[in-house]
Amino acid sequence: MPLWSRLVARHWREESRGLLNYGPAAGYMPLREAIAAYLGPSRGVQCKPDQIVIVSGTQQALDLSARVLLDPGDSILVEEYCYSAARAALTGAGARLVPVKVDDAGMDISDQAASAANAPVAYVTPSHQYPLGVTMSLARRLALLDWANRTSAWILEDDYDSEYRYVARPLAALQGLDKSDRVIYIGTFSKVLFPSLRIGYMVVPPDLVDAFARARAAVGWCCPIIDQAVLSDFISEGHFTRHIRRMRAIYAERQEVLISALHREAGDLLEVSRTDAGIHVLGLLPDHLDDQAVAAEAAELDIVAHPLSVFFLGEPELAQPGLVLGYGAYNVRQLRDGAIKLASALKKVARLSRSRDSRTLRARSLIA
Ligand SMILES: Cc1ncc(COP(=O)(O)O)c(C=O)c1O
């Protein structure tokens, strides 16, 4: 924070006039240059600075993509467990969501639902599927790119948190593997820095840059120049990579603490696995437990746990019950306390569900 405020003060002192006017709709050029220089080595994204469009977060990137690439009523392929805010942006623009199967290797474009849909766009989270947390395999990435190439479709690649990767080096982004300019890569500073900044970026194929810049202008022109200028210094002066390195170690420890605390407190009811990236884990519940009831019970104890079933777009009875648990914003002590509270919410719901089941059994035996 003191560093950020120093950078803000320096800009107002040195060039306040330039900060008062509208900036370019596609974004402040030094920031676009800094992002392009960062993306190559860190994410395998191949682009020139003028392919980058600065936006107010992923949310706006999805809204612009729907405006530019879709007509109302068009289908869009999405992962069957899908980020709710993406769903809101895409359906808000009139798109019809077509859920496609996801497994341990990510979205499977060979799913019958995908081929039947004739969709001009697919939205995916290949680096760290939200909410399941899996990474799309190289074979699935190549199959998805092949589908886009064959059908002249676009892929929206949402890479929201893969800066925080705890195992081997990340797989190259779809954008970097794409030989036919079919991928629109979307990045954000919400997870890697802070969400109130409301700055993200799109890397768009050269032929689409003008259309996206015009759409960006139509929805509020540009992000505040002062924030773009400060962020650009933050990246180009090396603070950003230092921040990622420091936070990656902190988040790895937080994940470890949360998983072992949940294992200790509620291992019989919640199966939490380690995640290779990001700042949330997924805990699976036994099939008979209602994840929305657990989340409501946890909320009574001030614990935020997102029920997995609400992200599922298929038939509701096929949804796997589970809890999506973010750990980025809590220290180690809060995570241990949180695990104890969550365990008590889980045990309460399990108790209630057991007594309901035994009442049903008793009633059935009376009827028989
Ligand atoms: C899948 C996914 N994409 C993107 C984001 C970030 O969105 P934004 O950049 O609009 O803050 C999130 C935040 O939770 C997310 O879960």
Coordinates of C-alpha atoms and ligand atoms in Angstrom, one line a residue:
M1 CA 0.0 0.0 0.0
P2 CA 2.7 2.6 0.8
L3 CA 4.4 1.7 -2.5
W4 CA 1.1 2.1 -4.4
S5 CA 0.4 5.5 -2.9
R6 CA 4.0 6.6 -3.6
L7 CA 3.5 5.7 -7.3
V8 CA 0.1 7.6 -7.3
A9 CA 1.7 10.7 -5.8
R10 CA 4.6 10.6 -8.2
H11 CA 2.2 10.7 -11.2
W12 CA 0.1 13.5 -9.9
R13 CA 3.3 15.5 -9.1
E14 CA 5.0 14.9 -12.4
E15 CA 2.3 14.9 -15.1
S16 CA -1.1 15.8 -13.7
R17 CA -2.3 17.5 -16.9
G18 CA -2.0 14.3 -18.9
L19 CA -4.1 12.5 -16.2
L20 CA -7.1 14.8 -16.6
N21 CA -8.1 14.0 -20.1
Y22 CA -9.8 11.0 -21.8
G23 CA -7.2 8.4 -22.7
P24 CA -7.2 6.1 -25.7
A25 CA -10.2 3.7 -25.6
A26 CA -8.0 0.6 -26.0
G27 CA -5.9 1.7 -23.0
Y28 CA -2.9 3.6 -21.9
M29 CA 0.0 2.6 -24.2
P30 CA 2.7 2.1 -21.5
L31 CA 0.4 -0.3 -19.7
R32 CA -0.4 -2.2 -22.8
E33 CA 3.4 -2.4 -23.4
A34 CA 4.1 -3.6 -19.9
I35 CA 1.4 -6.3 -20.1
A36 CA 2.6 -7.5 -23.5
A37 CA 6.2 -7.8 -22.2
Y38 CA 5.0 -9.7 -19.1
L39 CA 2.7 -12.1 -20.9
G40 CA 5.2 -13.7 -23.3
P41 CA 7.6 -15.2 -20.8
S42 CA 5.1 -15.8 -18.0
R43 CA 2.1 -17.2 -19.9
G44 CA 3.4 -18.1 -23.3
V45 CA 1.0 -15.5 -24.8
Q46 CA 2.3 -14.1 -28.1
C47 CA 1.2 -10.6 -28.8
K48 CA 2.1 -7.0 -29.7
P49 CA 1.1 -4.2 -27.3
D50 CA -1.5 -2.9 -29.9
Q51 CA -3.4 -6.2 -29.6
I52 CA -4.1 -5.4 -25.9
V53 CA -7.4 -3.7 -24.9
I54 CA -7.6 -2.6 -21.3
V55 CA -11.0 -3.2 -19.7
S56 CA -12.7 -3.0 -16.3
G57 CA -12.0 -6.6 -15.3
T58 CA -13.0 -9.9 -16.9
Q59 CA -16.6 -9.0 -16.4
Q60 CA -16.3 -6.2 -19.0
A61 CA -14.2 -8.3 -21.3
L62 CA -17.0 -10.9 -21.4
D63 CA -19.6 -8.2 -22.0
L64 CA -17.6 -6.7 -24.9
S65 CA -17.0 -10.1 -26.4
A66 CA -20.7 -10.9 -26.4
R67 CA -21.3 -7.5 -28.1
V68 CA -18.6 -8.0 -30.7
L69 CA -18.8 -11.7 -31.4
L70 CA -22.4 -12.8 -30.8
D71 CA -25.9 -12.0 -32.1
P72 CA -28.8 -12.2 -29.6
G73 CA -29.9 -15.9 -29.5
D74 CA -26.5 -17.3 -30.6
S75 CA -25.2 -20.3 -28.6
I76 CA -22.0 -20.2 -26.6
L77 CA -20.3 -23.3 -25.3
V78 CA -19.5 -23.1 -21.6
E79 CA -18.1 -25.6 -19.1
E80 CA -20.9 -27.4 -17.4
Y81 CA -19.7 -26.1 -14.1
C82 CA -19.5 -22.4 -15.0
Y83 CA -18.4 -19.2 -13.2
S84 CA -21.7 -17.5 -12.3
A85 CA -20.6 -13.9 -13.2
A86 CA -19.6 -15.1 -16.7
R87 CA -23.0 -16.7 -17.0
A88 CA -24.6 -13.4 -16.0
A89 CA -22.6 -11.4 -18.5
L90 CA -23.2 -13.8 -21.4
T91 CA -26.9 -14.5 -20.8
G92 CA -27.4 -10.7 -20.2
A93 CA -26.2 -10.2 -23.7
G94 CA -28.8 -12.6 -25.0
A95 CA -26.5 -15.6 -25.6
R96 CA -27.9 -19.2 -25.1
L97 CA -25.5 -21.1 -22.9
V98 CA -24.7 -24.7 -23.9
P99 CA -23.1 -26.7 -21.1
V100 CA -20.2 -29.0 -22.2
K101 CA -18.8 -31.8 -20.1
V102 CA -15.8 -31.2 -17.9
D103 CA -13.6 -33.8 -16.3
D104 CA -10.1 -34.0 -14.8
A105 CA -8.6 -32.9 -18.2
G106 CA -10.9 -29.9 -18.5
M107 CA -13.7 -29.2 -21.0
D108 CA -14.2 -31.9 -23.6
I109 CA -15.0 -30.5 -27.0
S110 CA -15.8 -33.9 -28.3
D111 CA -19.0 -33.9 -26.1
Q112 CA -22.1 -34.4 -28.2
A113 CA -23.6 -31.2 -26.8
A114 CA -20.8 -29.2 -28.3
S115 CA -21.0 -30.6 -31.8
A116 CA -24.8 -30.3 -31.8
A117 CA -24.8 -26.6 -30.8
N118 CA -23.2 -25.0 -33.9
A119 CA -21.9 -22.3 -31.5
P120 CA -19.7 -19.4 -32.8
V121 CA -18.0 -18.9 -29.4
A122 CA -16.7 -21.1 -26.5
Y123 CA -15.9 -19.7 -23.0
V124 CA -13.3 -21.7 -21.0
T125 CA -11.0 -21.4 -18.0
P126 CA -8.3 -23.8 -19.1
S127 CA -5.4 -22.9 -16.7
H128 CA -7.5 -23.4 -13.6
Q129 CA -11.1 -24.4 -14.2
Y130 CA -13.6 -22.4 -12.1
P131 CA -14.9 -23.8 -9.9
L132 CA -13.5 -27.4 -10.2
G133 CA -9.9 -26.3 -10.2
V134 CA -8.6 -28.8 -12.9
T135 CA -6.1 -27.8 -15.6
M136 CA -7.0 -28.5 -19.2
S137 CA -4.6 -31.1 -20.7
L138 CA -2.5 -30.3 -23.8
A139 CA -4.6 -32.8 -25.9
R140 CA -7.8 -31.1 -24.9
R141 CA -6.3 -27.7 -25.7
L142 CA -5.3 -28.8 -29.1
A143 CA -8.7 -30.4 -29.8
L144 CA -10.4 -27.2 -28.7
L145 CA -8.2 -25.1 -31.0
D146 CA -8.9 -27.6 -33.9
W147 CA -12.6 -27.2 -33.3
A148 CA -12.4 -23.4 -33.4
N149 CA -10.3 -23.5 -36.6
R150 CA -12.6 -26.0 -38.3
T151 CA -15.8 -24.2 -37.5
S152 CA -14.4 -20.6 -37.6
A153 CA -15.5 -20.2 -34.0
W154 CA -13.9 -17.9 -31.3
I155 CA -12.5 -19.1 -28.0
L156 CA -12.7 -16.8 -24.9
E157 CA -9.8 -17.9 -22.7
D158 CA -10.4 -16.7 -19.1
D159 CA -7.0 -16.9 -17.3
Y160 CA -8.0 -15.3 -14.1
D161 CA -5.5 -16.6 -11.5
S162 CA -2.8 -18.8 -13.0
E163 CA 0.0 -16.4 -11.8
Y164 CA -0.4 -18.4 -8.6
R165 CA 0.8 -21.8 -9.6
Y166 CA 2.4 -24.1 -7.1
V167 CA 3.6 -27.0 -9.1
A168 CA 5.6 -27.3 -12.3
R169 CA 5.5 -24.5 -14.9
P170 CA 2.1 -23.8 -16.3
L171 CA 1.0 -25.2 -19.7
A172 CA 1.2 -22.5 -22.4
A173 CA -2.0 -20.5 -22.7
L174 CA -4.4 -21.5 -25.6
Q175 CA -3.6 -18.2 -27.1
G176 CA 0.1 -19.1 -27.4
L177 CA -0.8 -22.4 -29.1
D178 CA -3.2 -20.9 -31.5
K179 CA -2.0 -20.7 -35.1
S180 CA -5.2 -19.3 -36.6
D181 CA -6.0 -16.3 -34.5
R182 CA -9.2 -17.8 -33.0
V183 CA -8.4 -17.0 -29.3
I184 CA -9.4 -14.0 -27.3
Y185 CA -7.3 -14.1 -24.1
I186 CA -8.7 -12.4 -21.0
G187 CA -6.5 -11.6 -18.0
T188 CA -7.4 -9.6 -14.8
F189 CA -5.6 -8.0 -11.9
S190 CA -8.5 -8.9 -9.5
K191 CA -6.8 -12.0 -8.1
V192 CA -3.2 -11.2 -8.6
L193 CA -3.5 -7.6 -7.1
F194 CA -6.9 -6.5 -5.8
P195 CA -10.4 -6.6 -7.2
S196 CA -11.4 -3.0 -6.5
L197 CA -8.8 -1.9 -9.0
R198 CA -11.2 -3.1 -11.8
I199 CA -8.5 -3.4 -14.4
G200 CA -8.2 -6.4 -16.7
Y201 CA -7.1 -6.8 -20.3
M202 CA -7.9 -8.7 -23.5
V203 CA -5.4 -9.9 -26.0
V204 CA -7.4 -9.9 -29.3
P205 CA -6.4 -11.1 -32.8
P206 CA -5.1 -8.1 -34.9
D207 CA -8.3 -8.1 -37.1
L208 CA -10.6 -7.6 -34.1
V209 CA -8.6 -4.8 -32.3
D210 CA -10.7 -2.0 -33.9
A211 CA -14.0 -3.6 -33.2
F212 CA -13.1 -4.2 -29.5
A213 CA -11.7 -0.7 -29.1
R214 CA -14.9 0.8 -30.5
A215 CA -17.0 -1.4 -28.2
R216 CA -14.8 -0.4 -25.2
A217 CA -15.4 3.3 -26.1
A218 CA -19.1 2.7 -26.3
V219 CA -19.4 1.4 -22.8
G220 CA -17.6 4.2 -20.9
W221 CA -14.6 5.0 -23.0
C222 CA -11.6 3.8 -20.9
C223 CA -10.4 2.9 -17.4
P224 CA -9.2 5.8 -15.2
I225 CA -5.8 6.9 -16.6
I226 CA -4.2 7.4 -13.2
D227 CA -4.8 3.8 -12.3
Q228 CA -3.5 2.6 -15.6
A229 CA -0.4 4.7 -15.2
V230 CA 0.3 3.5 -11.7
L231 CA -0.2 -0.1 -12.7
S232 CA 2.1 0.3 -15.6
D233 CA 4.9 1.6 -13.3
F234 CA 4.1 -1.2 -10.9
I235 CA 4.7 -3.8 -13.6
S236 CA 7.6 -2.2 -15.5
E237 CA 9.6 -1.3 -12.3
G238 CA 9.6 -5.0 -11.2
H239 CA 7.2 -4.7 -8.2
F240 CA 4.6 -6.9 -9.9
T241 CA 6.9 -10.0 -10.3
R242 CA 8.2 -9.5 -6.8
H243 CA 4.6 -9.3 -5.5
I244 CA 3.7 -12.5 -7.3
R245 CA 6.7 -14.4 -6.0
R246 CA 6.0 -13.3 -2.4
M247 CA 2.3 -14.0 -2.5
R248 CA 2.7 -17.3 -4.1
A249 CA 4.7 -18.6 -1.1
I250 CA 2.1 -17.1 1.3
Y251 CA -0.9 -18.6 -0.6
A252 CA 0.8 -22.0 -0.8
E253 CA 1.1 -22.0 3.0
R254 CA -2.5 -20.9 3.4
Q255 CA -3.7 -23.7 1.1
E256 CA -1.7 -26.2 3.1
V257 CA -3.1 -24.9 6.4
L258 CA -6.7 -24.9 5.2
I259 CA -6.5 -28.4 3.7
S260 CA -5.0 -30.0 6.8
A261 CA -7.4 -28.1 9.2
L262 CA -10.4 -29.3 7.2
H263 CA -9.0 -32.8 7.0
R264 CA -8.6 -32.8 10.8
E265 CA -11.9 -31.2 11.6
A266 CA -14.2 -32.7 9.0
G267 CA -12.3 -35.3 7.0
D268 CA -15.2 -37.8 7.2
L269 CA -17.6 -35.3 5.5
L270 CA -15.5 -33.2 3.2
E271 CA -12.9 -34.5 0.7
V272 CA -10.7 -31.5 -0.1
S273 CA -7.9 -32.0 -2.7
R274 CA -4.8 -29.9 -3.2
T275 CA -5.1 -27.5 -6.2
D276 CA -2.2 -26.8 -8.5
A277 CA -3.0 -23.1 -8.9
G278 CA -5.1 -20.2 -7.8
I279 CA -6.6 -19.2 -4.4
H280 CA -9.5 -21.5 -3.9
V281 CA -10.0 -25.2 -3.2
L282 CA -12.9 -27.5 -3.8
G283 CA -14.2 -29.8 -1.1
L284 CA -16.6 -32.7 -2.2
L285 CA -19.4 -33.7 0.0
P286 CA -21.1 -37.1 0.3
D287 CA -23.9 -37.4 -2.3
H288 CA -26.7 -37.2 0.3
L289 CA -25.6 -33.9 1.8
D290 CA -27.2 -30.7 0.4
D291 CA -24.4 -28.2 -0.3
Q292 CA -26.7 -25.2 -0.3
A293 CA -27.9 -26.1 3.2
V294 CA -24.3 -26.4 4.4
A295 CA -23.4 -23.1 2.8
A296 CA -26.4 -21.4 4.5
E297 CA -25.5 -23.0 7.9
A298 CA -21.8 -21.8 7.4
A299 CA -23.0 -18.3 6.5
E300 CA -24.7 -18.1 10.0
L301 CA -21.2 -18.6 11.4
D302 CA -19.8 -15.9 9.1
I303 CA -18.1 -18.4 6.8
V304 CA -18.2 -18.0 3.1
A305 CA -18.6 -21.3 1.3
H306 CA -20.0 -21.4 -2.2
P307 CA -22.1 -24.4 -2.9
L308 CA -20.7 -26.3 -6.0
S309 CA -24.2 -27.2 -7.2
V310 CA -25.1 -23.6 -8.0
F311 CA -22.4 -23.5 -10.7
F312 CA -23.8 -26.6 -12.5
L313 CA -25.7 -26.0 -15.6
G314 CA -26.8 -29.5 -16.4
E315 CA -29.8 -31.5 -14.9
P316 CA -29.9 -30.4 -11.2
E317 CA -30.0 -34.0 -9.9
L318 CA -26.7 -34.7 -11.6
A319 CA -24.9 -31.9 -9.7
Q320 CA -22.1 -33.1 -7.4
P321 CA -22.5 -31.5 -3.9
G322 CA -19.4 -29.7 -2.8
L323 CA -18.0 -26.4 -1.4
V324 CA -15.8 -23.9 -3.2
L325 CA -13.6 -22.3 -0.5
G326 CA -11.5 -19.2 -1.2
Y327 CA -8.4 -18.8 1.1
G328 CA -6.6 -15.8 -0.4
A329 CA -8.1 -13.2 1.9
Y330 CA -7.5 -14.9 5.3
N331 CA -4.4 -15.4 7.4
V332 CA -3.4 -18.8 8.9
R333 CA -5.2 -18.3 12.2
Q334 CA -8.4 -17.2 10.5
L335 CA -8.3 -20.3 8.2
R336 CA -7.9 -22.7 11.2
D337 CA -10.8 -21.0 13.0
G338 CA -12.8 -21.0 9.8
A339 CA -12.2 -24.8 9.4
I340 CA -13.6 -25.4 12.9
K341 CA -16.7 -23.4 12.2
L342 CA -17.3 -25.0 8.8
A343 CA -16.9 -28.4 10.4
S344 CA -19.6 -27.6 12.9
A345 CA -21.9 -26.4 10.2
L346 CA -21.3 -29.6 8.2
K347 CA -21.9 -31.8 11.3
K348 CA -25.1 -30.0 12.0
V349 CA -26.5 -30.5 8.5
A350 CA -25.3 -34.2 8.4
R351 CA -27.1 -34.7 11.8
L352 CA -30.3 -33.1 10.5
S353 CA -30.1 -35.1 7.2
R354 CA -29.6 -38.4 9.2
S355 CA -32.6 -37.8 11.4
R356 CA -34.8 -36.8 8.4
D357 CA -33.7 -40.1 6.7
S358 CA -34.6 -42.2 9.7
R359 CA -38.0 -40.5 10.0
T360 CA -38.6 -41.3 6.3
L361 CA -37.6 -44.9 6.9
R362 CA -39.9 -45.2 9.9
A363 CA -42.8 -43.7 8.0
R364 CA -42.2 -46.1 5.1
S365 CA -42.2 -49.1 7.4
L366 CA -45.5 -48.0 9.0
I367 CA -47.1 -47.7 5.6
A368 CA -45.8 -51.1 4.6
Ligands
LIG1 C1 -13.5 -17.6 -13.4 C2 -13.2 -16.2 -13.0 N1 -12.9 -15.3 -13.9 C3 -12.6 -14.0 -13.6 C4 -12.7 -13.5 -12.3 C5 -12.3 -12.1 -12.0 O1 -13.3 -11.2 -12.6 P1 -13.1 -9.7 -12.6 O2 -11.8 -9.5 -13.4 O3 -14.2 -9.1 -13.3 O4 -12.9 -9.2 -11.2 C6 -13.0 -14.4 -11.3 C7 -13.1 -13.9 -9.9 O5 -13.6 -14.6 -9.0 C8 -13.3 -15.8 -11.7 O6 -13.6 -16.7 -10.7

